[in-house]
Amino acid sequence: MENQYDIVVIGSGPGGYVSAIRAAQLGYRVAIVEKYNTLGGTCTNVGCIPAKALLDSSEHYHQAKDQFHAHGIQVDNIALDFTQFIRRKSEVVQQNTSGLVYLMKKNKIDVHTGVGSFVDKTHLKVTGTDKTTVLTSRYFVIATGSKPSSIPGVTIDKQRIITSTEGLSLAARPASMVIIGGGVIGVEMASVYARIGTEVTIIEYTDSLIPTMDKELGKALQKTLSKLHIRVLLNSKVQSAANTGTSASVQFLDAAGQTQQLTADYCMVAVGRKAYTEGLNLSAVGITPEKNGKIKVDAQLQTSVPNIYAIGDVIDGPMLAHKAEEEGTFVAEVIHGLKPHIKYDFIPSVVYTWPEVAAAGATEEQLKAQGVTYKVGKFPYLASARARASMDTDGFVKVLVSPQYGEVLGVHIIGPRAADVIAQCVVSMEYEITAGELAHLCYAHPTYSEALKDAYLVATGQGAINI
Ligand code: FAD
Ligand code: NAD
């Protein structure tokens, strides 16, 4: 019957659309509700995909301008067409959102455009611009994601005090930008703009960039970002930011506790994101978000209401697209009575700077805090023939291995194509392949992934063998 479903998914980000597709594959009648006119959520529209498109374009420009000559390639009059730079990004987004429309049709998933709000445990009202519909469903999956957060003293006005969302669609290349926060968004957006000639300063509260990752990665990343002339101010606390009309003015306490002021074309706020549940009318079903705004779920990702599940950025855990996707599949399979599992410890983290940063498993800091003994195997890309060939010698592979069984406890990489190399590390941890076994696999030569073999050889006491 019309508007009667087995499963209604609220939110069409990577959590929501994957959940809807998996549920449809399992034979359920499924609808997806999205308040915006395009599908794909943060990731596809204003997150992963547009950010990667601009990262790629800016890296091409930077290479053509500053590195081609070393390869013997002379290119004159290199210039950036900023309008085309942004337009290509929008085209990439559009290709992906159209792909999702196709996938919804292919899987016979009904798309309802409008804000979904609960009427009761089996009914959801969808308020669109020109009509209101009420959907009936046996199950609901809340996948409403997150929005940027700010800090006291800083009001995002989307004009001069902006977030990554505005930063992905600026009208002209800024001459200068201050970024508050040296986390993932901070360093990725800093890379985009510094590569195309914007004077970028990152103000970070803690003592390192990407502070939740292994400390050595943050240090190495800072070194490589300094080659792009990105200024990094650590141990610095932003107190306020103001739109002066023609610029943004940021006041902060520096590492010595002195008040400082910076002025730039834009101030981008990248201090984390908060779960988004506005408009859902959760009180109608008796769900109260936690203090940090997230929805509490159990090990089955079930909320306090048995037929309502929640996934992705709106619940606890890393705010990552692939984590949301895994949870999307998980919930559909749980509803179907299957027994899926997610190994949260091995969800990889990737930062798309150049070189890229990627990690899975425990950091050295975590192992120390837990009193776990470990051996370190490290191999620098400076010693890799593949990296020398492409002039990508910054960075290293670091593996952390249990001395007793050779179990891989963590892998931390900063280097070329680290985002792709990390996949093997996830496999090895998930299936408990030992460092000794990994050291004796045959890796193609010369490759970036070969550096892993040497790191495992070092960790198992033999010593590196390749160049
Ligand atoms: P979202 O993608 O946020 O989707 C939620 C959807 O729900 C939205 O479309 C929203 O409009 C809709 N919605 C909300 N409330 C309602 C309602 N009441 N009714 C109807 N619809 C509603 N992660 C990575 O893994 N890799 C990356 O490279 C990466 N890069 C990023 C770059 C940037 C600049 C940003 C901001 C984020 C990035 N992320 C990345 C994080 C990633 O985007 C999120 O973790 C991911 O999108 C979360 O997916 P989700 O499905 O939980 O929610
Ligand atoms: P984040 O948590 O990665 O970093 C926020 C940074 O801001 C931290 O380093 C924190 O110490 C700093 N900070 C907080 N308050 C501050 C203050 N008052 N002054 C100065 N610095 C301050 O958050 P983000 O970079 O905003 O990213 C949000 C989410 O989006 C993250 O959870 C991330 O996982 C996700 N994301 C992922 C990717 C990727 O996977 N490549 C890319 C972009 C975003």
Coordinates of C-alpha atoms and ligand atoms in Angstrom, one line a residue:
M1 CA 0.0 0.0 0.0
E2 CA 1.1 3.6 -0.6
N3 CA 3.3 5.0 2.1
Q4 CA 3.4 1.8 4.1
Y5 CA 6.8 0.4 4.5
D6 CA 8.8 -2.3 6.3
I7 CA 11.8 0.1 6.9
V8 CA 12.0 3.9 6.7
V9 CA 15.5 5.4 6.8
I10 CA 15.7 9.1 7.8
G11 CA 18.7 10.8 6.2
S12 CA 20.4 9.9 2.9
G13 CA 24.1 10.2 3.9
P14 CA 26.4 7.2 3.6
G15 CA 24.8 5.6 6.6
G16 CA 21.3 6.1 5.3
Y17 CA 21.6 5.2 1.7
V18 CA 23.7 2.1 2.4
S19 CA 21.2 1.0 5.0
A20 CA 18.3 1.5 2.6
I21 CA 20.0 -0.4 -0.2
R22 CA 21.0 -3.3 2.0
A23 CA 17.4 -3.5 3.4
A24 CA 16.0 -3.5 -0.1
Q25 CA 18.5 -6.3 -1.2
L26 CA 17.2 -8.3 1.7
G27 CA 13.7 -8.0 0.3
Y28 CA 12.1 -5.3 2.4
R29 CA 9.8 -2.5 1.2
V30 CA 12.0 0.6 1.9
A31 CA 11.7 4.4 1.9
I32 CA 14.4 7.0 2.5
V33 CA 13.5 10.5 3.7
E34 CA 15.9 13.4 3.0
K35 CA 15.2 17.0 3.8
Y36 CA 17.5 18.4 1.0
N37 CA 16.7 18.0 -2.7
T38 CA 19.9 16.0 -3.3
L39 CA 20.7 12.6 -1.8
G40 CA 24.1 11.8 -0.3
G41 CA 24.2 13.8 3.0
T42 CA 27.2 15.6 4.3
C43 CA 29.7 13.1 2.7
T44 CA 28.5 13.5 -0.9
N45 CA 27.4 17.1 -0.9
V46 CA 29.6 19.0 1.5
G47 CA 32.1 16.5 2.9
C48 CA 34.3 13.7 1.7
I49 CA 33.6 14.0 -2.0
P50 CA 33.9 17.7 -2.7
A51 CA 36.8 18.0 -0.3
K52 CA 38.7 15.2 -2.2
A53 CA 37.8 16.9 -5.5
L54 CA 39.4 20.1 -4.4
L55 CA 42.3 18.3 -2.8
D56 CA 43.0 16.6 -6.1
S57 CA 42.7 19.8 -8.2
S58 CA 44.9 21.8 -5.8
E59 CA 47.5 19.1 -5.8
H60 CA 47.7 19.1 -9.6
Y61 CA 48.1 22.9 -9.6
H62 CA 50.8 22.7 -6.9
Q63 CA 52.7 20.0 -8.7
A64 CA 52.5 21.8 -12.1
K65 CA 53.7 25.1 -10.5
D66 CA 56.3 23.8 -8.1
Q67 CA 57.3 20.3 -9.0
F68 CA 57.0 19.6 -12.7
H69 CA 60.3 21.4 -13.4
A70 CA 62.2 18.8 -11.4
H71 CA 60.8 16.2 -13.8
G72 CA 62.1 18.2 -16.7
I73 CA 58.6 19.5 -17.7
Q74 CA 58.5 23.1 -18.5
V75 CA 55.1 24.7 -18.3
D76 CA 54.7 28.4 -18.7
N77 CA 52.0 30.7 -17.5
I78 CA 50.4 28.4 -15.1
A79 CA 47.3 30.0 -13.7
L80 CA 44.4 28.9 -11.6
D81 CA 40.8 29.4 -12.9
F82 CA 39.2 29.4 -9.5
T83 CA 35.6 29.4 -11.0
Q84 CA 36.4 26.2 -12.9
F85 CA 38.2 24.8 -9.8
I86 CA 35.0 25.1 -7.9
R87 CA 32.8 24.1 -10.9
R88 CA 34.6 20.8 -11.4
K89 CA 34.1 20.0 -7.7
S90 CA 30.4 20.7 -8.1
E91 CA 30.3 18.4 -11.2
V92 CA 31.9 15.6 -9.2
V93 CA 29.3 16.0 -6.5
Q94 CA 26.5 16.0 -9.1
Q95 CA 27.8 12.8 -10.7
N96 CA 27.7 11.1 -7.3
T97 CA 24.2 12.4 -6.3
S98 CA 22.8 11.3 -9.6
G99 CA 24.4 7.9 -9.1
L100 CA 22.4 7.7 -5.8
V101 CA 19.1 8.6 -7.5
Y102 CA 19.8 5.7 -9.9
L103 CA 20.6 3.3 -7.1
M104 CA 17.4 4.2 -5.3
K105 CA 15.4 3.5 -8.4
K106 CA 17.3 0.3 -9.2
N107 CA 16.6 -1.0 -5.7
K108 CA 13.0 0.1 -5.7
I109 CA 13.5 2.5 -2.7
D110 CA 11.0 5.3 -2.5
V111 CA 12.5 8.7 -1.9
H112 CA 10.5 11.2 0.1
T113 CA 11.9 14.8 0.1
G114 CA 11.2 16.7 3.3
V115 CA 11.9 16.9 7.0
G116 CA 11.0 13.7 8.8
S117 CA 9.5 14.0 12.2
F118 CA 8.0 11.3 14.4
V119 CA 4.3 11.2 15.0
D120 CA 4.6 8.1 17.1
K121 CA 6.5 4.8 17.0
T122 CA 5.1 3.7 13.7
H123 CA 4.4 7.0 11.9
L124 CA 6.7 9.6 10.4
K125 CA 5.5 12.9 9.0
V126 CA 7.5 14.2 6.1
T127 CA 7.2 17.9 5.6
G128 CA 8.3 19.0 2.1
T129 CA 8.1 22.4 0.5
D130 CA 4.8 21.7 -1.2
K131 CA 3.3 18.7 0.5
T132 CA 3.1 16.8 3.8
T133 CA 3.0 13.0 3.8
V134 CA 2.7 10.5 6.6
L135 CA 4.6 7.3 6.3
T136 CA 3.8 4.1 8.2
S137 CA 6.6 1.7 9.0
R138 CA 7.5 -1.3 11.1
Y139 CA 11.1 -0.1 11.6
F140 CA 12.9 3.2 11.4
V141 CA 16.6 3.9 11.0
I142 CA 17.7 7.4 12.2
A143 CA 20.7 8.4 10.0
T144 CA 20.4 12.2 10.4
G145 CA 24.2 12.8 10.7
S146 CA 25.9 15.9 12.1
K147 CA 26.5 19.6 11.6
P148 CA 29.6 21.7 12.3
S149 CA 30.1 22.9 15.9
S150 CA 31.7 26.0 17.2
I151 CA 33.3 27.3 20.3
P152 CA 32.3 30.1 22.8
G153 CA 33.1 33.5 21.4
V154 CA 32.9 32.4 17.8
T155 CA 29.6 32.7 15.8
I156 CA 29.5 31.2 12.4
D157 CA 28.0 33.8 10.1
K158 CA 28.8 31.9 6.8
Q159 CA 30.1 35.2 5.4
R160 CA 33.6 35.7 6.9
I161 CA 33.4 33.2 9.8
I162 CA 32.7 30.1 7.8
T163 CA 32.8 26.3 8.1
S164 CA 34.1 23.7 5.6
T165 CA 30.7 23.8 3.9
E166 CA 31.2 27.4 2.8
G167 CA 34.9 26.8 2.3
L168 CA 34.1 24.3 -0.4
S169 CA 32.2 26.8 -2.5
L170 CA 33.9 30.2 -2.1
A171 CA 33.4 32.7 -4.9
A172 CA 37.1 33.7 -5.3
R173 CA 40.5 32.5 -4.2
P174 CA 41.1 34.1 -0.7
A175 CA 44.4 35.8 -0.1
S176 CA 44.4 34.6 3.5
M177 CA 42.6 32.3 5.8
V178 CA 42.8 31.5 9.5
I179 CA 41.6 28.0 10.4
I180 CA 40.5 27.3 14.0
G181 CA 41.3 23.6 14.6
G182 CA 44.2 21.4 13.4
G183 CA 42.1 18.2 13.1
V184 CA 41.2 16.4 9.9
I185 CA 39.1 19.2 8.3
G186 CA 41.6 21.8 9.4
V187 CA 44.6 20.2 7.7
E188 CA 42.7 19.1 4.6
M189 CA 41.3 22.5 3.9
A190 CA 44.6 24.2 4.8
S191 CA 46.2 22.0 2.2
V192 CA 43.7 22.9 -0.5
Y193 CA 44.1 26.7 0.0
A194 CA 47.8 26.8 0.7
R195 CA 48.5 24.9 -2.5
I196 CA 46.7 27.5 -4.6
G197 CA 48.5 30.4 -2.9
T198 CA 46.3 31.4 0.1
E199 CA 48.3 32.4 3.2
V200 CA 47.0 29.9 5.7
T201 CA 47.4 29.9 9.5
I202 CA 46.1 27.0 11.6
I203 CA 45.4 27.7 15.3
E204 CA 45.2 24.4 17.3
Y205 CA 44.3 24.1 20.9
T206 CA 46.4 21.0 21.7
D207 CA 50.1 20.4 21.3
S208 CA 49.9 18.7 17.9
L209 CA 48.0 18.5 14.6
I210 CA 45.5 15.6 14.2
P211 CA 45.8 15.1 18.0
T212 CA 43.7 12.0 18.2
M213 CA 46.1 10.0 15.9
D214 CA 49.5 8.6 16.8
K215 CA 51.6 11.6 18.0
E216 CA 54.4 10.9 15.5
L217 CA 52.0 11.3 12.6
G218 CA 51.0 14.8 13.7
K219 CA 54.7 15.9 14.0
A220 CA 55.6 14.5 10.6
L221 CA 52.5 16.1 9.0
Q222 CA 53.4 19.5 10.5
K223 CA 56.8 19.2 8.8
T224 CA 55.3 18.5 5.4
L225 CA 52.7 21.2 5.8
S226 CA 55.4 23.7 6.6
K227 CA 56.7 23.1 3.0
L228 CA 53.4 24.6 1.8
H229 CA 54.1 27.6 4.1
I230 CA 51.2 26.8 6.3
R231 CA 51.7 28.4 9.7
V232 CA 50.8 26.2 12.6
L233 CA 50.2 27.7 16.0
L234 CA 49.9 24.9 18.6
N235 CA 48.8 25.2 22.3
S236 CA 46.8 28.2 21.3
K237 CA 43.3 29.0 22.4
V238 CA 40.9 31.0 20.3
Q239 CA 38.8 33.5 22.4
S240 CA 36.8 35.2 19.7
A241 CA 36.3 35.8 16.0
A242 CA 34.5 38.7 14.4
N243 CA 33.4 39.7 10.9
T244 CA 34.9 43.2 10.4
G245 CA 32.9 43.6 7.1
T246 CA 35.8 43.1 4.8
S247 CA 37.7 40.4 6.8
A248 CA 37.7 38.2 9.8
S249 CA 39.5 39.1 13.0
V250 CA 40.5 36.3 15.3
Q251 CA 41.7 36.8 18.9
F252 CA 43.6 34.0 20.7
L253 CA 45.9 33.2 23.6
D254 CA 49.2 31.9 22.2
A255 CA 51.3 29.1 23.7
A256 CA 52.9 31.7 26.2
G257 CA 49.4 32.8 27.3
Q258 CA 49.7 36.2 25.5
T259 CA 46.7 37.6 23.7
Q260 CA 47.3 37.8 19.9
Q261 CA 45.2 38.9 17.0
L262 CA 45.1 37.7 13.4
T263 CA 43.2 39.2 10.5
A264 CA 42.4 37.2 7.3
D265 CA 39.9 37.1 4.4
Y266 CA 38.1 34.2 6.2
C267 CA 38.2 32.4 9.5
M268 CA 37.2 28.8 9.0
V269 CA 35.9 27.0 12.1
A270 CA 36.9 23.3 12.2
V271 CA 36.6 22.3 15.8
G272 CA 34.5 19.2 15.4
R273 CA 31.0 18.3 14.5
K274 CA 27.9 17.7 16.6
A275 CA 25.1 15.1 16.2
Y276 CA 22.0 16.5 14.4
T277 CA 18.5 15.6 15.6
E278 CA 16.6 18.9 15.0
G279 CA 13.2 18.5 13.6
L280 CA 13.0 14.7 14.3
N281 CA 10.5 15.3 17.2
L282 CA 12.2 12.5 19.2
S283 CA 10.1 13.3 22.2
A284 CA 7.0 11.8 20.4
V285 CA 8.7 8.4 20.6
G286 CA 10.3 8.9 24.1
I287 CA 13.9 9.2 22.9
T288 CA 16.0 11.8 24.7
P289 CA 19.4 12.6 23.1
E290 CA 22.4 12.5 25.4
K291 CA 24.1 15.6 26.7
N292 CA 26.4 15.8 23.7
G293 CA 23.4 15.5 21.4
K294 CA 24.0 11.9 20.3
I295 CA 21.4 9.2 20.3
K296 CA 22.1 6.3 22.6
V297 CA 22.0 2.8 21.1
D298 CA 22.9 -0.7 22.3
A299 CA 25.2 -3.2 20.7
Q300 CA 22.5 -3.9 18.1
L301 CA 22.4 -0.1 17.3
Q302 CA 18.8 -0.2 18.7
T303 CA 17.6 2.9 20.5
S304 CA 15.5 2.8 23.7
V305 CA 12.5 2.1 21.3
P306 CA 12.9 -1.5 20.0
N307 CA 11.7 -0.7 16.4
I308 CA 13.9 2.4 16.0
Y309 CA 17.6 2.1 15.2
A310 CA 20.3 4.8 14.8
I311 CA 23.5 4.9 12.9
G312 CA 26.4 7.1 11.7
D313 CA 27.4 10.5 13.0
V314 CA 24.3 10.8 15.1
I315 CA 25.5 8.1 17.5
D316 CA 28.7 7.5 19.3
G317 CA 32.0 6.6 17.6
P318 CA 34.2 8.2 14.9
M319 CA 32.4 10.5 12.5
L320 CA 33.4 8.7 9.3
A321 CA 31.5 7.8 6.2
H322 CA 32.8 4.2 6.1
K323 CA 31.8 3.8 9.8
A324 CA 28.3 5.0 9.0
E325 CA 28.1 2.7 6.0
E326 CA 29.1 -0.4 8.0
E327 CA 26.4 0.5 10.6
G328 CA 23.9 1.0 7.8
T329 CA 24.5 -2.6 6.5
F330 CA 24.7 -3.9 10.1
V331 CA 21.2 -2.5 11.1
A332 CA 19.5 -3.9 7.9
E333 CA 21.0 -7.3 8.6
V334 CA 20.1 -7.2 12.3
I335 CA 16.5 -6.5 11.4
H336 CA 16.7 -9.5 9.1
G337 CA 17.8 -11.7 11.9
L338 CA 21.4 -12.1 10.7
K339 CA 24.4 -11.8 13.0
P340 CA 26.7 -9.1 11.5
H341 CA 29.6 -7.7 13.3
I342 CA 31.7 -4.5 13.2
K343 CA 35.2 -4.4 14.6
Y344 CA 35.3 -0.8 15.7
D345 CA 38.9 -1.0 16.8
F346 CA 40.0 -1.6 13.2
I347 CA 38.0 1.2 11.4
P348 CA 40.7 3.0 9.5
S349 CA 41.3 6.8 9.8
V350 CA 42.6 8.6 6.8
V351 CA 43.7 12.2 6.2
Y352 CA 43.9 13.3 2.6
T353 CA 46.8 15.6 2.8
W354 CA 49.8 14.9 0.7
P355 CA 51.5 12.8 1.8
E356 CA 48.3 11.1 3.1
V357 CA 48.0 9.9 6.6
A358 CA 46.3 6.6 7.5
A359 CA 46.0 4.5 10.5
A360 CA 44.2 1.5 12.0
G361 CA 44.4 -0.1 15.4
A362 CA 46.0 1.2 18.6
T363 CA 48.4 4.2 18.8
E364 CA 51.6 4.0 20.7
E365 CA 50.1 6.4 23.3
Q366 CA 47.1 4.1 23.8
L367 CA 49.3 1.0 24.2
K368 CA 51.5 2.8 26.7
A369 CA 48.4 4.0 28.7
Q370 CA 47.0 0.4 28.7
G371 CA 50.4 -1.0 29.8
V372 CA 50.6 -3.3 26.7
T373 CA 54.1 -4.3 25.6
Y374 CA 54.8 -3.8 21.9
K375 CA 57.6 -3.7 19.4
V376 CA 57.9 -1.0 16.8
G377 CA 58.9 -1.6 13.2
K378 CA 59.4 1.6 11.2
F379 CA 60.4 2.1 7.6
P380 CA 60.9 5.6 6.0
Y381 CA 59.8 6.4 2.5
L382 CA 63.1 8.0 2.0
A383 CA 64.5 4.5 1.7
S384 CA 61.8 3.4 -0.8
A385 CA 62.7 3.1 -4.4
R386 CA 59.1 3.7 -5.5
A387 CA 58.9 6.9 -3.4
R388 CA 62.2 8.1 -4.8
A389 CA 60.9 7.6 -8.3
S390 CA 57.9 9.8 -7.7
M391 CA 59.7 12.2 -5.4
D392 CA 57.4 11.3 -2.5
T393 CA 60.0 10.5 0.1
D394 CA 58.4 12.3 3.1
G395 CA 56.9 10.0 5.8
F396 CA 57.1 6.5 7.1
V397 CA 55.3 3.3 7.9
K398 CA 55.1 2.4 11.6
V399 CA 53.8 -1.0 12.8
L400 CA 53.2 -1.9 16.4
V401 CA 53.4 -5.6 17.1
S402 CA 52.9 -7.8 20.1
P403 CA 56.3 -9.4 21.0
Q404 CA 54.6 -12.5 22.3
Y405 CA 52.5 -13.7 19.3
G406 CA 53.4 -11.2 16.5
E407 CA 49.8 -9.9 16.5
V408 CA 49.6 -6.5 14.7
L409 CA 48.3 -4.0 17.3
G410 CA 48.4 -0.9 15.2
V411 CA 49.7 0.6 11.9
H412 CA 50.4 4.3 11.4
I413 CA 51.4 5.6 8.0
I414 CA 52.2 9.0 6.6
G415 CA 53.2 8.6 3.0
P416 CA 52.2 8.4 -0.6
R417 CA 48.8 6.7 -1.1
A418 CA 48.6 5.7 2.5
A419 CA 44.8 5.8 2.2
D420 CA 45.0 2.8 -0.1
V421 CA 47.9 1.0 1.6
I422 CA 46.0 0.9 4.9
A423 CA 43.5 -1.6 3.5
Q424 CA 46.0 -4.5 3.9
C425 CA 46.6 -3.5 7.5
V426 CA 42.9 -3.7 8.3
V427 CA 42.8 -7.2 6.8
S428 CA 45.8 -8.3 8.8
M429 CA 44.3 -7.1 12.1
E430 CA 40.8 -8.4 11.4
Y431 CA 42.1 -11.9 10.5
E432 CA 45.0 -12.0 13.0
I433 CA 47.7 -12.4 10.4
T434 CA 51.0 -12.1 12.3
A435 CA 53.8 -9.7 11.6
G436 CA 56.0 -12.7 10.7
E437 CA 53.5 -13.9 8.1
L438 CA 53.1 -10.4 6.7
A439 CA 56.8 -9.9 6.4
H440 CA 57.1 -13.1 4.3
L441 CA 54.4 -12.3 1.8
C442 CA 55.5 -11.3 -1.7
Y443 CA 54.9 -7.6 -2.3
A444 CA 55.2 -6.2 -5.8
H445 CA 58.4 -4.1 -6.4
P446 CA 58.6 -1.2 -6.5
T447 CA 55.4 -0.2 -4.6
Y448 CA 54.5 2.1 -1.8
S449 CA 52.9 -0.9 0.1
E450 CA 56.3 -2.6 0.1
A451 CA 57.3 -0.3 2.9
L452 CA 55.0 -2.4 5.1
K453 CA 57.0 -5.5 4.4
D454 CA 60.2 -3.8 5.6
A455 CA 58.4 -2.4 8.7
Y456 CA 57.2 -5.9 9.6
L457 CA 60.7 -7.3 9.0
V458 CA 62.1 -4.7 11.4
A459 CA 59.4 -5.4 14.0
T460 CA 60.2 -9.1 13.9
G461 CA 63.9 -8.5 14.4
Q462 CA 65.2 -9.4 11.0
G463 CA 65.8 -5.9 9.6
A464 CA 64.7 -4.2 6.4
I465 CA 65.7 -5.9 3.1
N466 CA 64.3 -3.8 0.3
I467 CA 65.0 -0.4 -1.1
Ligands
FAD1 P1 25.2 12.6 7.0 O1 26.1 12.4 5.8 O2 25.4 13.9 7.7 O3 23.7 12.6 6.4 C1 22.6 12.9 7.2 C2 21.5 13.3 6.2 O4 20.3 13.4 7.0 C3 21.7 14.7 5.6 O5 21.5 14.6 4.3 C4 20.6 15.5 6.3 O6 20.0 16.5 5.4 C5 19.5 14.5 6.6 N1 18.6 14.8 7.6 C6 18.9 15.2 8.9 N2 17.7 15.4 9.6 C7 16.7 15.0 8.8 C8 15.3 14.9 9.0 N3 14.7 15.2 10.1 N4 14.6 14.5 7.9 C9 15.1 14.2 6.7 N5 16.5 14.3 6.5 C10 17.2 14.7 7.5 N6 34.4 10.9 6.3 C11 35.2 10.0 5.8 O7 35.1 8.8 6.1 N7 36.1 10.3 4.8 C12 36.3 11.6 4.4 O8 37.2 11.8 3.5 C13 35.6 12.6 5.0 N8 35.7 13.9 4.6 C14 34.9 14.8 5.1 C15 35.1 16.2 4.8 C16 34.4 17.2 5.3 C17 34.6 18.6 4.9 C18 33.4 16.8 6.2 C19 32.5 17.9 6.8 C20 33.1 15.5 6.6 C21 33.9 14.5 6.1 N9 33.8 13.2 6.5 C22 34.6 12.2 6.0 C23 32.8 12.8 7.5 C24 31.5 12.2 6.8 O9 31.0 13.2 5.9 C25 30.5 11.8 7.8 O10 31.0 11.0 8.8 C26 29.3 11.1 7.1 O11 28.7 11.9 6.1 C27 28.3 10.7 8.1 O12 27.3 10.0 7.5 P2 25.8 9.9 8.1 O13 25.0 9.1 7.1 O14 25.8 9.5 9.5 O15 25.2 11.5 8.0
NAD2 P1 38.4 17.1 14.6 O1 37.8 16.6 15.9 O2 39.1 16.2 13.7 O3 39.4 18.3 14.9 C1 39.0 19.4 15.7 C2 40.3 20.1 16.2 O4 39.9 21.3 16.7 C3 41.0 19.3 17.2 O5 42.4 19.2 16.9 C4 40.8 20.2 18.5 O6 41.9 20.1 19.4 C5 40.7 21.5 17.9 N1 40.1 22.5 18.7 C6 38.9 22.4 19.5 N2 38.7 23.5 20.1 C7 39.6 24.4 19.7 C8 39.8 25.8 20.1 N3 39.0 26.5 20.9 N4 40.9 26.4 19.5 C9 41.7 25.8 18.6 N5 41.5 24.5 18.3 C10 40.5 23.8 18.8 O7 37.1 17.8 13.9 P2 37.0 18.4 12.4 O8 38.4 18.5 11.8 O9 36.1 19.5 12.6 O10 36.3 17.2 11.7 C11 34.9 16.8 12.1 C12 34.7 15.4 11.8 O11 34.6 15.2 10.4 C13 35.8 14.5 12.4 O12 35.2 13.7 13.3 C14 36.3 13.7 11.2 O13 36.4 12.4 11.5 C15 35.4 14.0 10.1 N6 36.2 14.2 8.9 C16 36.9 13.1 8.3 C17 37.7 13.3 7.2 C18 38.5 12.1 6.7 O14 38.1 11.0 7.1 N7 39.4 12.3 5.9 C19 37.8 14.6 6.7 C20 37.1 15.6 7.2 C21 36.3 15.4 8.3

